[in-house]
C-alpha cells in the first residue's frame, strides 16, 4: 500500500493508506472506480492527441487532472462530506499532489487484477474459482465466454434489453461462483482434495439455479463480470497462437466444443476434456502447437533437402 502523510493544522500528521496496484483495491473502491475508468482512458487519449496544440493541450490536461484527482479521492476513501480531509488534500503543493497522482497511474493502464473481488457470496454459500481463475475448468471457461459474447451482443443492440443483460450477467457469475461442494474431494484439508471447493459445474441447471444470485447486490455482479473479462483478455494475450483465430470464431456458437472433441479423439470422452483445468488445457494446446511446428520443420527438410555445391 502507498502512504501519504500530511501536516494538518499544526497537529499530528494525517496518514492515508491507499492502493498501489489493482489487487489492493477494495471491492467498494472498485465499484466506485469502474464507471470512471472509460472517462479516464478517453481523457488520457485526448491528452496524448493534443500534444503540439497548446490550447487543446491545456484543456485536455485540465480535464485529465480533474479525473485523476477524483480517482485519488476514491482510493483515499474521502467522501464529499469529509471537509477536514478535503482541506488537508488542498494543503498539498502542486508538485506534492503531482507525485501522489503519479503513484495511482496504474489505473490508466490496462486492468490487471488477479485477486478475486469476493471470496464468496451470500455469506459463504457461494464460493469463487480462486484468485486468477485457478480452479476454472475448460468447460466453465467455454460457457463463461459464450455468456460474455451474449452480454456484448445484447449491450450493442439498438434497444438493449436491460433485464436480459442482467440475467446473462448473473448466469456468468453462477458459472464462476457456485455452492460449496460436499465430501472430501472439496475439502482443502483432506488428502483427496481435487483443488476446487465448489460443487461440480452442471450446464443443465445453469438457467434455473443462477436465479438464486438475485439476492446478490447487482454492483457485485458487475464487478465479477468485469474481473472475468479483464482476466480473459490476459489469458488471450498470454496465448496468442491459441487465440489467433478468435476474431473469426466470435460468431461460432459452438465455442470451445470443437477443441474438446479434437483433443478427446473419442466423442464419448469430450466431457472429460471439459473437466480439465483451463490452465492445463492451454498448456496441452501450446505443446500440441509446438509439436506440430517440429513435425512441419522435419517435413520441410525431408521435402527440400539442403543442396551443397562444391
Short mmCIF file of N, CA, C and O in Angstrom, two decimals, residues 112-245:
data_model
loop_
_atom_site.label_atom_id
_atom_site.label_comp_id
_atom_site.label_asym_id
_atom_site.label_seq_id
_atom_site.Cartn_x
_atom_site.Cartn_y
_atom_site.Cartn_z
N UNK A 112 -5.35 -5.08 -14.41
CA UNK A 112 -4.52 -6.26 -14.14
C UNK A 112 -4.81 -6.74 -12.72
O UNK A 112 -3.97 -6.66 -11.84
N UNK A 113 -6.03 -7.23 -12.53
CA UNK A 113 -6.43 -7.71 -11.20
C UNK A 113 -6.51 -9.23 -11.19
O UNK A 113 -7.35 -9.81 -11.88
N UNK A 114 -5.63 -9.85 -10.42
CA UNK A 114 -5.63 -11.30 -10.25
C UNK A 114 -6.53 -11.70 -9.10
O UNK A 114 -7.28 -12.69 -9.19
N UNK A 115 -6.51 -10.94 -8.03
CA UNK A 115 -7.27 -11.26 -6.83
C UNK A 115 -8.77 -11.27 -7.11
O UNK A 115 -9.31 -10.35 -7.73
N UNK A 116 -9.45 -12.32 -6.65
CA UNK A 116 -10.91 -12.40 -6.81
C UNK A 116 -11.56 -11.28 -6.01
O UNK A 116 -11.18 -11.03 -4.87
N UNK A 117 -12.55 -10.60 -6.58
CA UNK A 117 -13.18 -9.49 -5.85
C UNK A 117 -13.91 -9.93 -4.58
O UNK A 117 -13.93 -9.22 -3.60
N UNK A 118 -14.50 -11.12 -4.62
CA UNK A 118 -15.21 -11.64 -3.45
C UNK A 118 -14.85 -13.12 -3.28
O UNK A 118 -15.08 -13.90 -4.20
N UNK A 119 -14.31 -13.52 -2.13
CA UNK A 119 -14.04 -14.94 -1.91
C UNK A 119 -15.32 -15.78 -1.98
O UNK A 119 -15.31 -16.92 -2.42
N UNK A 120 -16.43 -15.15 -1.51
CA UNK A 120 -17.71 -15.86 -1.51
C UNK A 120 -18.85 -14.86 -1.61
O UNK A 120 -18.67 -13.66 -1.42
N UNK A 121 -20.07 -15.37 -1.89
CA UNK A 121 -21.27 -14.54 -1.99
C UNK A 121 -22.35 -15.12 -1.09
O UNK A 121 -22.36 -16.31 -0.80
N UNK A 122 -23.26 -14.24 -0.67
CA UNK A 122 -24.35 -14.63 0.25
C UNK A 122 -23.76 -15.38 1.44
O UNK A 122 -23.96 -16.58 1.62
N UNK A 123 -23.00 -14.64 2.24
CA UNK A 123 -22.27 -15.26 3.34
C UNK A 123 -21.14 -16.08 2.75
O UNK A 123 -20.32 -15.57 2.01
N UNK A 124 -21.13 -17.36 3.03
CA UNK A 124 -20.13 -18.25 2.44
C UNK A 124 -20.79 -19.35 1.62
O UNK A 124 -20.20 -20.39 1.36
N UNK A 125 -22.02 -19.07 1.19
CA UNK A 125 -22.80 -20.09 0.50
C UNK A 125 -22.27 -20.38 -0.91
O UNK A 125 -22.21 -21.53 -1.34
N UNK A 126 -21.90 -19.32 -1.63
CA UNK A 126 -21.39 -19.48 -3.00
C UNK A 126 -19.93 -19.05 -3.04
O UNK A 126 -19.60 -17.92 -2.70
N UNK A 127 -19.06 -19.95 -3.46
CA UNK A 127 -17.62 -19.67 -3.45
C UNK A 127 -17.10 -19.54 -4.89
O UNK A 127 -17.64 -20.13 -5.82
N UNK A 128 -16.03 -18.75 -5.03
CA UNK A 128 -15.49 -18.44 -6.35
C UNK A 128 -14.40 -19.40 -6.80
O UNK A 128 -14.01 -20.31 -6.07
N UNK A 129 -13.87 -19.15 -8.02
CA UNK A 129 -12.86 -20.03 -8.62
C UNK A 129 -11.43 -19.71 -8.21
O UNK A 129 -10.49 -20.09 -8.89
N UNK A 130 -11.28 -18.97 -7.12
CA UNK A 130 -9.96 -18.62 -6.57
C UNK A 130 -9.31 -17.50 -7.38
O UNK A 130 -9.74 -17.17 -8.47
N UNK A 131 -8.25 -16.93 -6.83
CA UNK A 131 -7.54 -15.84 -7.50
C UNK A 131 -7.00 -16.30 -8.85
O UNK A 131 -6.52 -17.43 -8.99
N UNK A 132 -7.09 -15.42 -9.83
CA UNK A 132 -6.58 -15.75 -11.15
C UNK A 132 -7.32 -16.86 -11.85
O UNK A 132 -6.81 -17.47 -12.78
N UNK A 133 -8.55 -17.17 -11.41
CA UNK A 133 -9.37 -18.25 -12.00
C UNK A 133 -8.67 -19.60 -11.94
O UNK A 133 -8.83 -20.45 -12.82
N UNK A 134 -7.88 -19.81 -10.88
CA UNK A 134 -7.07 -21.03 -10.79
C UNK A 134 -7.90 -22.32 -10.85
O UNK A 134 -7.44 -23.33 -11.37
N UNK A 135 -9.11 -22.28 -10.28
CA UNK A 135 -9.91 -23.51 -10.23
C UNK A 135 -10.83 -23.67 -11.45
O UNK A 135 -11.55 -24.65 -11.55
N UNK A 136 -10.78 -22.72 -12.37
CA UNK A 136 -11.70 -22.75 -13.52
C UNK A 136 -11.40 -23.93 -14.43
O UNK A 136 -10.25 -24.18 -14.78
N UNK A 137 -12.45 -24.64 -14.84
CA UNK A 137 -12.29 -25.75 -15.77
C UNK A 137 -12.48 -25.26 -17.21
O UNK A 137 -13.01 -24.17 -17.44
N UNK A 138 -12.07 -26.08 -18.15
CA UNK A 138 -12.22 -25.73 -19.57
C UNK A 138 -13.70 -25.57 -19.93
O UNK A 138 -14.07 -24.67 -20.68
N UNK A 139 -14.56 -26.44 -19.38
CA UNK A 139 -15.99 -26.36 -19.67
C UNK A 139 -16.58 -25.05 -19.13
O UNK A 139 -17.36 -24.38 -19.81
N UNK A 140 -16.19 -24.67 -17.91
CA UNK A 140 -16.68 -23.41 -17.34
C UNK A 140 -16.23 -22.23 -18.20
O UNK A 140 -17.01 -21.29 -18.44
N UNK A 141 -14.99 -22.28 -18.64
CA UNK A 141 -14.46 -21.19 -19.48
C UNK A 141 -15.25 -21.10 -20.79
O UNK A 141 -15.58 -20.00 -21.25
N UNK A 142 -15.54 -22.25 -21.36
CA UNK A 142 -16.33 -22.31 -22.60
C UNK A 142 -17.66 -21.59 -22.42
O UNK A 142 -18.02 -20.70 -23.22
N UNK A 143 -18.41 -21.95 -21.38
CA UNK A 143 -19.73 -21.35 -21.18
C UNK A 143 -19.64 -19.90 -20.71
O UNK A 143 -20.49 -19.08 -21.06
N UNK A 144 -18.62 -19.57 -19.92
CA UNK A 144 -18.45 -18.19 -19.46
C UNK A 144 -18.16 -17.25 -20.62
O UNK A 144 -18.72 -16.14 -20.69
N UNK A 145 -17.31 -17.67 -21.56
CA UNK A 145 -17.01 -16.81 -22.71
C UNK A 145 -18.21 -16.68 -23.65
O UNK A 145 -18.42 -15.63 -24.26
N UNK A 146 -19.03 -17.75 -23.74
CA UNK A 146 -20.26 -17.65 -24.52
C UNK A 146 -21.21 -16.62 -23.91
O UNK A 146 -21.84 -15.83 -24.62
N UNK A 147 -21.30 -16.62 -22.57
CA UNK A 147 -22.15 -15.64 -21.88
C UNK A 147 -21.61 -14.22 -22.09
O UNK A 147 -22.39 -13.28 -22.28
N UNK A 148 -20.29 -14.06 -22.06
CA UNK A 148 -19.69 -12.74 -22.30
C UNK A 148 -20.06 -12.25 -23.70
O UNK A 148 -20.36 -11.07 -23.90
N UNK A 149 -20.05 -13.17 -24.66
CA UNK A 149 -20.40 -12.82 -26.03
C UNK A 149 -21.86 -12.38 -26.11
O UNK A 149 -22.20 -11.39 -26.78
N UNK A 150 -22.74 -13.11 -25.43
CA UNK A 150 -24.17 -12.77 -25.43
C UNK A 150 -24.40 -11.41 -24.76
O UNK A 150 -25.22 -10.62 -25.23
N UNK A 151 -23.69 -11.15 -23.67
CA UNK A 151 -23.82 -9.87 -22.97
C UNK A 151 -23.40 -8.72 -23.90
O UNK A 151 -24.08 -7.69 -23.98
N UNK A 152 -22.29 -8.93 -24.62
CA UNK A 152 -21.80 -7.90 -25.55
C UNK A 152 -22.82 -7.66 -26.67
O UNK A 152 -23.10 -6.50 -27.04
N UNK A 153 -23.39 -8.74 -27.19
CA UNK A 153 -24.37 -8.61 -28.28
C UNK A 153 -25.61 -7.87 -27.81
O UNK A 153 -26.14 -7.01 -28.52
N UNK A 154 -26.09 -8.20 -26.62
CA UNK A 154 -27.27 -7.53 -26.07
C UNK A 154 -26.99 -6.05 -25.80
O UNK A 154 -27.83 -5.19 -26.05
N UNK A 155 -25.79 -5.76 -25.29
CA UNK A 155 -25.43 -4.38 -24.94
C UNK A 155 -25.28 -3.51 -26.17
O UNK A 155 -25.52 -2.30 -26.12
N UNK A 156 -24.85 -4.13 -27.30
CA UNK A 156 -24.61 -3.37 -28.53
C UNK A 156 -25.85 -3.30 -29.41
O UNK A 156 -25.81 -2.67 -30.49
N UNK A 157 -26.95 -3.92 -28.98
CA UNK A 157 -28.19 -3.91 -29.77
C UNK A 157 -28.76 -2.49 -29.82
O UNK A 157 -28.45 -1.64 -28.97
N UNK A 158 -29.60 -2.23 -30.81
CA UNK A 158 -30.20 -0.90 -30.95
C UNK A 158 -31.00 -0.52 -29.72
O UNK A 158 -30.96 0.61 -29.24
N UNK A 159 -31.76 -1.48 -29.20
CA UNK A 159 -32.53 -1.26 -27.97
C UNK A 159 -32.13 -2.34 -26.96
O UNK A 159 -32.77 -3.39 -26.88
N UNK A 160 -31.07 -2.10 -26.19
CA UNK A 160 -30.59 -3.11 -25.24
C UNK A 160 -31.67 -3.49 -24.23
O UNK A 160 -32.37 -2.62 -23.70
N UNK A 161 -31.81 -4.78 -24.00
CA UNK A 161 -32.77 -5.29 -23.02
C UNK A 161 -32.06 -5.40 -21.68
O UNK A 161 -31.29 -6.34 -21.45
N UNK A 162 -32.28 -4.43 -20.81
CA UNK A 162 -31.58 -4.37 -19.53
C UNK A 162 -31.81 -5.62 -18.69
O UNK A 162 -30.88 -6.17 -18.08
N UNK A 163 -33.04 -6.10 -18.67
CA UNK A 163 -33.38 -7.30 -17.88
C UNK A 163 -32.64 -8.53 -18.41
O UNK A 163 -32.11 -9.33 -17.63
N UNK A 164 -32.58 -8.65 -19.73
CA UNK A 164 -31.88 -9.79 -20.34
C UNK A 164 -30.38 -9.73 -20.05
O UNK A 164 -29.76 -10.76 -19.77
N UNK A 165 -29.82 -8.53 -20.09
CA UNK A 165 -28.39 -8.36 -19.81
C UNK A 165 -28.08 -8.75 -18.36
O UNK A 165 -27.11 -9.46 -18.09
N UNK A 166 -28.92 -8.30 -17.44
CA UNK A 166 -28.72 -8.63 -16.02
C UNK A 166 -28.82 -10.14 -15.79
O UNK A 166 -28.07 -10.71 -14.99
N UNK A 167 -29.77 -10.78 -16.47
CA UNK A 167 -29.93 -12.24 -16.34
C UNK A 167 -28.67 -12.96 -16.84
O UNK A 167 -28.18 -13.88 -16.18
N UNK A 168 -28.15 -12.52 -17.98
CA UNK A 168 -26.94 -13.13 -18.54
C UNK A 168 -25.74 -12.93 -17.62
O UNK A 168 -24.91 -13.83 -17.44
N UNK A 169 -25.67 -11.75 -17.01
CA UNK A 169 -24.55 -11.46 -16.10
C UNK A 169 -24.62 -12.34 -14.86
O UNK A 169 -23.59 -12.83 -14.37
N UNK A 170 -25.83 -12.58 -14.36
CA UNK A 170 -25.98 -13.47 -13.20
C UNK A 170 -25.64 -14.91 -13.57
O UNK A 170 -25.06 -15.65 -12.77
N UNK A 171 -25.99 -15.30 -14.78
CA UNK A 171 -25.65 -16.66 -15.23
C UNK A 171 -24.13 -16.82 -15.32
O UNK A 171 -23.58 -17.86 -14.93
N UNK A 172 -23.46 -15.80 -15.84
CA UNK A 172 -22.00 -15.84 -15.90
C UNK A 172 -21.41 -15.95 -14.50
O UNK A 172 -20.49 -16.74 -14.27
N UNK A 173 -21.96 -15.19 -13.57
CA UNK A 173 -21.47 -15.24 -12.19
C UNK A 173 -21.70 -16.61 -11.55
O UNK A 173 -20.87 -17.08 -10.77
N UNK A 174 -22.81 -17.25 -11.92
CA UNK A 174 -23.08 -18.57 -11.34
C UNK A 174 -22.13 -19.63 -11.90
O UNK A 174 -21.85 -20.62 -11.23
N UNK A 175 -21.66 -19.42 -13.12
CA UNK A 175 -20.65 -20.34 -13.67
C UNK A 175 -19.38 -20.27 -12.82
O UNK A 175 -18.72 -21.29 -12.57
N UNK A 176 -19.07 -19.06 -12.34
CA UNK A 176 -17.85 -18.86 -11.56
C UNK A 176 -18.06 -19.14 -10.07
O UNK A 176 -17.22 -19.77 -9.42
N UNK A 177 -19.17 -18.65 -9.53
CA UNK A 177 -19.46 -18.77 -8.09
C UNK A 177 -20.58 -19.76 -7.87
O UNK A 177 -21.72 -19.51 -8.25
N UNK A 178 -20.25 -20.88 -7.24
CA UNK A 178 -21.24 -21.95 -7.03
C UNK A 178 -21.22 -22.41 -5.57
O UNK A 178 -20.28 -22.13 -4.82
N UNK A 179 -22.26 -23.18 -5.18
CA UNK A 179 -22.30 -23.68 -3.79
C UNK A 179 -21.08 -24.53 -3.47
O UNK A 179 -20.47 -25.12 -4.37
N UNK A 180 -20.74 -24.57 -2.19
CA UNK A 180 -19.62 -25.41 -1.76
C UNK A 180 -19.90 -26.87 -2.07
O UNK A 180 -21.01 -27.35 -1.90
N UNK A 181 -18.86 -27.56 -2.51
CA UNK A 181 -19.00 -28.98 -2.79
C UNK A 181 -19.00 -29.80 -1.51
O UNK A 181 -18.49 -29.35 -0.48
N UNK A 182 -19.58 -30.98 -1.57
CA UNK A 182 -19.65 -31.85 -0.40
C UNK A 182 -18.67 -33.01 -0.53
O UNK A 182 -18.37 -33.46 -1.63
N UNK A 183 -18.18 -33.47 0.60
CA UNK A 183 -17.29 -34.63 0.60
C UNK A 183 -15.82 -34.23 0.63
O UNK A 183 -15.47 -33.05 0.46
N UNK A 184 -14.96 -35.21 0.83
CA UNK A 184 -13.51 -34.95 0.97
C UNK A 184 -12.87 -34.32 -0.27
O UNK A 184 -11.89 -33.60 -0.16
N UNK A 185 -13.43 -34.58 -1.46
CA UNK A 185 -12.87 -34.02 -2.69
C UNK A 185 -12.84 -32.50 -2.68
O UNK A 185 -11.99 -31.87 -3.31
N UNK A 186 -13.77 -31.89 -1.94
CA UNK A 186 -13.89 -30.43 -1.91
C UNK A 186 -13.41 -29.83 -0.59
O UNK A 186 -13.68 -28.67 -0.31
N UNK A 187 -12.72 -30.63 0.20
CA UNK A 187 -12.19 -30.17 1.49
C UNK A 187 -10.69 -29.96 1.36
O UNK A 187 -9.93 -30.91 1.19
N UNK A 188 -10.23 -28.69 1.43
CA UNK A 188 -8.79 -28.41 1.25
C UNK A 188 -7.89 -29.12 2.26
O UNK A 188 -6.70 -29.29 2.01
N UNK A 189 -8.45 -29.54 3.40
CA UNK A 189 -7.66 -30.20 4.43
C UNK A 189 -7.55 -31.71 4.22
O UNK A 189 -6.82 -32.40 4.93
N UNK A 190 -8.29 -32.23 3.24
CA UNK A 190 -8.32 -33.68 3.03
C UNK A 190 -7.32 -34.11 1.95
O UNK A 190 -7.11 -33.37 0.97
N UNK A 191 -6.69 -35.28 2.11
CA UNK A 191 -5.72 -35.75 1.11
C UNK A 191 -6.31 -35.93 -0.29
O UNK A 191 -5.58 -35.89 -1.28
N UNK A 192 -7.63 -36.15 -0.37
CA UNK A 192 -8.28 -36.38 -1.67
C UNK A 192 -8.81 -35.08 -2.31
O UNK A 192 -9.59 -35.13 -3.27
N UNK A 193 -8.40 -33.93 -1.77
CA UNK A 193 -8.89 -32.64 -2.28
C UNK A 193 -8.60 -32.50 -3.77
O UNK A 193 -7.49 -32.75 -4.23
N UNK A 194 -9.62 -32.10 -4.54
CA UNK A 194 -9.49 -32.01 -6.01
C UNK A 194 -8.96 -30.66 -6.48
O UNK A 194 -8.77 -30.45 -7.68
N UNK A 195 -8.77 -29.71 -5.55
CA UNK A 195 -8.28 -28.40 -5.94
C UNK A 195 -9.38 -27.38 -6.16
O UNK A 195 -9.12 -26.25 -6.58
N UNK A 196 -10.63 -27.74 -5.87
CA UNK A 196 -11.77 -26.85 -6.07
C UNK A 196 -12.78 -27.07 -4.95
O UNK A 196 -13.25 -28.19 -4.75
N UNK A 197 -13.10 -26.01 -4.21
CA UNK A 197 -14.06 -26.14 -3.11
C UNK A 197 -15.51 -26.08 -3.61
O UNK A 197 -16.43 -26.36 -2.85
N UNK A 198 -15.71 -25.73 -4.88
CA UNK A 198 -17.06 -25.59 -5.41
C UNK A 198 -17.66 -26.92 -5.85
O UNK A 198 -16.93 -27.85 -6.20
N UNK A 199 -18.97 -26.99 -5.86
CA UNK A 199 -19.65 -28.18 -6.39
C UNK A 199 -19.42 -28.22 -7.90
O UNK A 199 -19.23 -27.18 -8.53
N UNK A 200 -19.41 -29.42 -8.51
CA UNK A 200 -19.16 -29.53 -9.95
C UNK A 200 -20.14 -28.71 -10.77
O UNK A 200 -21.32 -28.57 -10.42
N UNK A 201 -19.67 -28.16 -11.87
CA UNK A 201 -20.50 -27.35 -12.77
C UNK A 201 -21.46 -28.24 -13.54
O UNK A 201 -21.08 -29.29 -14.07
N UNK A 202 -22.72 -27.82 -13.58
CA UNK A 202 -23.75 -28.56 -14.33
C UNK A 202 -24.44 -27.57 -15.26
O UNK A 202 -25.24 -26.74 -14.83
N UNK A 203 -24.11 -27.65 -16.54
CA UNK A 203 -24.66 -26.68 -17.50
C UNK A 203 -26.17 -26.77 -17.63
O UNK A 203 -26.83 -25.79 -17.99
N UNK A 204 -26.74 -27.95 -17.32
CA UNK A 204 -28.19 -28.15 -17.50
C UNK A 204 -29.00 -27.38 -16.45
O UNK A 204 -30.18 -27.09 -16.69
N UNK A 205 -28.40 -27.07 -15.31
CA UNK A 205 -29.14 -26.37 -14.26
C UNK A 205 -28.77 -24.89 -14.18
O UNK A 205 -29.19 -24.19 -13.26
N UNK A 206 -27.97 -24.41 -15.13
CA UNK A 206 -27.45 -23.04 -15.08
C UNK A 206 -28.57 -22.00 -15.04
O UNK A 206 -28.59 -21.13 -14.16
N UNK A 207 -29.50 -22.08 -15.98
CA UNK A 207 -30.56 -21.06 -16.05
C UNK A 207 -31.43 -21.06 -14.81
O UNK A 207 -31.85 -20.01 -14.32
N UNK A 208 -31.72 -22.25 -14.26
CA UNK A 208 -32.60 -22.36 -13.09
C UNK A 208 -31.90 -21.90 -11.81
O UNK A 208 -32.42 -21.05 -11.09
N UNK A 209 -30.72 -22.44 -11.55
CA UNK A 209 -30.03 -22.17 -10.28
C UNK A 209 -29.42 -20.78 -10.20
O UNK A 209 -29.23 -20.24 -9.12
N UNK A 210 -29.10 -20.19 -11.36
CA UNK A 210 -28.49 -18.85 -11.34
C UNK A 210 -29.45 -17.79 -10.80
O UNK A 210 -29.02 -16.72 -10.38
N UNK A 211 -30.75 -18.08 -10.79
CA UNK A 211 -31.73 -17.12 -10.25
C UNK A 211 -31.52 -16.90 -8.75
O UNK A 211 -31.96 -15.90 -8.21
N UNK A 212 -30.84 -17.85 -8.10
CA UNK A 212 -30.58 -17.70 -6.67
C UNK A 212 -29.63 -16.53 -6.39
O UNK A 212 -29.59 -16.01 -5.28
N UNK A 213 -28.89 -16.11 -7.42
CA UNK A 213 -27.97 -14.98 -7.24
C UNK A 213 -28.69 -13.64 -7.34
O UNK A 213 -28.06 -12.59 -7.28
N UNK A 214 -30.02 -13.66 -7.49
CA UNK A 214 -30.78 -12.41 -7.50
C UNK A 214 -30.70 -11.72 -6.14
O UNK A 214 -30.95 -10.52 -6.03
N UNK A 215 -30.32 -12.48 -5.12
CA UNK A 215 -30.15 -11.90 -3.77
C UNK A 215 -28.85 -11.12 -3.65
O UNK A 215 -28.66 -10.36 -2.72
N UNK A 216 -27.94 -11.32 -4.60
CA UNK A 216 -26.65 -10.63 -4.56
C UNK A 216 -26.82 -9.23 -5.13
O UNK A 216 -27.38 -9.06 -6.22
N UNK A 217 -26.34 -8.18 -4.43
CA UNK A 217 -26.44 -6.82 -4.97
C UNK A 217 -25.83 -6.75 -6.37
O UNK A 217 -24.76 -7.32 -6.61
N UNK A 218 -26.50 -6.05 -7.26
CA UNK A 218 -26.08 -6.08 -8.66
C UNK A 218 -24.69 -5.47 -8.87
O UNK A 218 -23.98 -5.86 -9.79
N UNK A 219 -24.27 -4.54 -8.01
CA UNK A 219 -22.95 -3.95 -8.17
C UNK A 219 -21.85 -5.01 -8.00
O UNK A 219 -20.81 -4.94 -8.63
N UNK A 220 -22.13 -6.01 -7.18
CA UNK A 220 -21.16 -7.11 -7.02
C UNK A 220 -21.12 -7.97 -8.29
O UNK A 220 -20.05 -8.43 -8.70
N UNK A 221 -22.28 -8.19 -8.88
CA UNK A 221 -22.36 -8.95 -10.13
C UNK A 221 -21.54 -8.24 -11.21
O UNK A 221 -20.77 -8.87 -11.95
N UNK A 222 -21.68 -6.91 -11.29
CA UNK A 222 -20.96 -6.13 -12.30
C UNK A 222 -19.45 -6.26 -12.12
O UNK A 222 -18.71 -6.39 -13.11
N UNK A 223 -18.98 -6.22 -10.87
CA UNK A 223 -17.55 -6.32 -10.60
C UNK A 223 -17.02 -7.70 -11.00
O UNK A 223 -15.94 -7.82 -11.58
N UNK A 224 -17.78 -8.75 -10.71
CA UNK A 224 -17.34 -10.11 -11.05
C UNK A 224 -17.23 -10.27 -12.57
O UNK A 224 -16.26 -10.85 -13.08
N UNK A 225 -18.22 -9.74 -13.30
CA UNK A 225 -18.19 -9.81 -14.76
C UNK A 225 -16.98 -9.04 -15.30
O UNK A 225 -16.27 -9.51 -16.20
N UNK A 226 -16.74 -7.85 -14.74
CA UNK A 226 -15.56 -7.06 -15.16
C UNK A 226 -14.27 -7.83 -14.86
O UNK A 226 -13.36 -7.87 -15.69
N UNK A 227 -14.19 -8.44 -13.68
CA UNK A 227 -12.99 -9.18 -13.26
C UNK A 227 -12.71 -10.33 -14.23
O UNK A 227 -11.58 -10.51 -14.68
N UNK A 228 -13.76 -11.08 -14.57
CA UNK A 228 -13.58 -12.19 -15.52
C UNK A 228 -13.15 -11.65 -16.89
O UNK A 228 -12.27 -12.22 -17.54
N UNK A 229 -13.77 -10.56 -17.33
CA UNK A 229 -13.47 -10.00 -18.65
C UNK A 229 -12.01 -9.58 -18.79
O UNK A 229 -11.37 -9.89 -19.80
N UNK A 230 -11.47 -8.90 -17.76
CA UNK A 230 -10.08 -8.45 -17.88
C UNK A 230 -9.11 -9.63 -17.74
O UNK A 230 -8.05 -9.63 -18.37
N UNK A 231 -9.47 -10.66 -16.96
CA UNK A 231 -8.62 -11.86 -16.90
C UNK A 231 -8.67 -12.63 -18.21
O UNK A 231 -7.66 -13.20 -18.65
N UNK A 232 -9.83 -12.64 -18.85
CA UNK A 232 -9.96 -13.33 -20.13
C UNK A 232 -9.06 -12.68 -21.18
O UNK A 232 -8.42 -13.36 -21.98
N UNK A 233 -8.98 -11.34 -21.16
CA UNK A 233 -8.08 -10.64 -22.09
C UNK A 233 -6.63 -11.02 -21.81
O UNK A 233 -5.84 -11.22 -22.74
N UNK A 234 -6.27 -11.14 -20.53
CA UNK A 234 -4.91 -11.53 -20.18
C UNK A 234 -4.60 -12.95 -20.65
O UNK A 234 -3.50 -13.22 -21.14
N UNK A 235 -5.57 -13.85 -20.50
CA UNK A 235 -5.38 -15.24 -20.95
C UNK A 235 -5.13 -15.27 -22.45
O UNK A 235 -4.23 -15.96 -22.94
N UNK A 236 -5.92 -14.51 -23.20
CA UNK A 236 -5.77 -14.49 -24.66
C UNK A 236 -4.43 -13.88 -25.08
O UNK A 236 -3.80 -14.36 -26.01
N UNK A 237 -4.01 -12.84 -24.38
CA UNK A 237 -2.72 -12.20 -24.69
C UNK A 237 -1.55 -13.12 -24.36
O UNK A 237 -0.51 -13.08 -25.03
N UNK A 238 -1.73 -13.96 -23.32
CA UNK A 238 -0.65 -14.87 -22.92
C UNK A 238 -0.53 -16.06 -23.86
O UNK A 238 0.51 -16.73 -23.88
N UNK A 239 -1.59 -16.35 -24.65
CA UNK A 239 -1.57 -17.49 -25.57
C UNK A 239 -2.03 -17.03 -26.95
O UNK A 239 -3.08 -17.46 -27.45
N UNK A 240 -1.25 -16.15 -27.58
CA UNK A 240 -1.70 -15.56 -28.86
C UNK A 240 -1.92 -16.58 -29.97
O UNK A 240 -2.81 -16.42 -30.80
N UNK A 241 -1.13 -17.66 -29.98
CA UNK A 241 -1.28 -18.64 -31.06
C UNK A 241 -2.58 -19.44 -30.91
O UNK A 241 -3.24 -19.77 -31.90
N UNK A 242 -2.95 -19.72 -29.67
CA UNK A 242 -4.18 -20.49 -29.43
C UNK A 242 -5.40 -19.65 -29.79
O UNK A 242 -6.38 -20.15 -30.34
N UNK A 243 -5.32 -18.33 -29.48
CA UNK A 243 -6.48 -17.47 -29.69
C UNK A 243 -6.37 -16.63 -30.96
O UNK A 243 -7.13 -15.69 -31.14
N UNK A 244 -5.43 -16.97 -31.83
CA UNK A 244 -5.20 -16.16 -33.03
C UNK A 244 -6.42 -16.12 -33.94
O UNK A 244 -6.64 -15.15 -34.65
N UNK A 245 -7.24 -17.17 -33.92
CA UNK A 245 -8.43 -17.20 -34.78
C UNK A 245 -9.69 -16.81 -34.05
O UNK A 245 -10.79 -17.02 -34.54
#
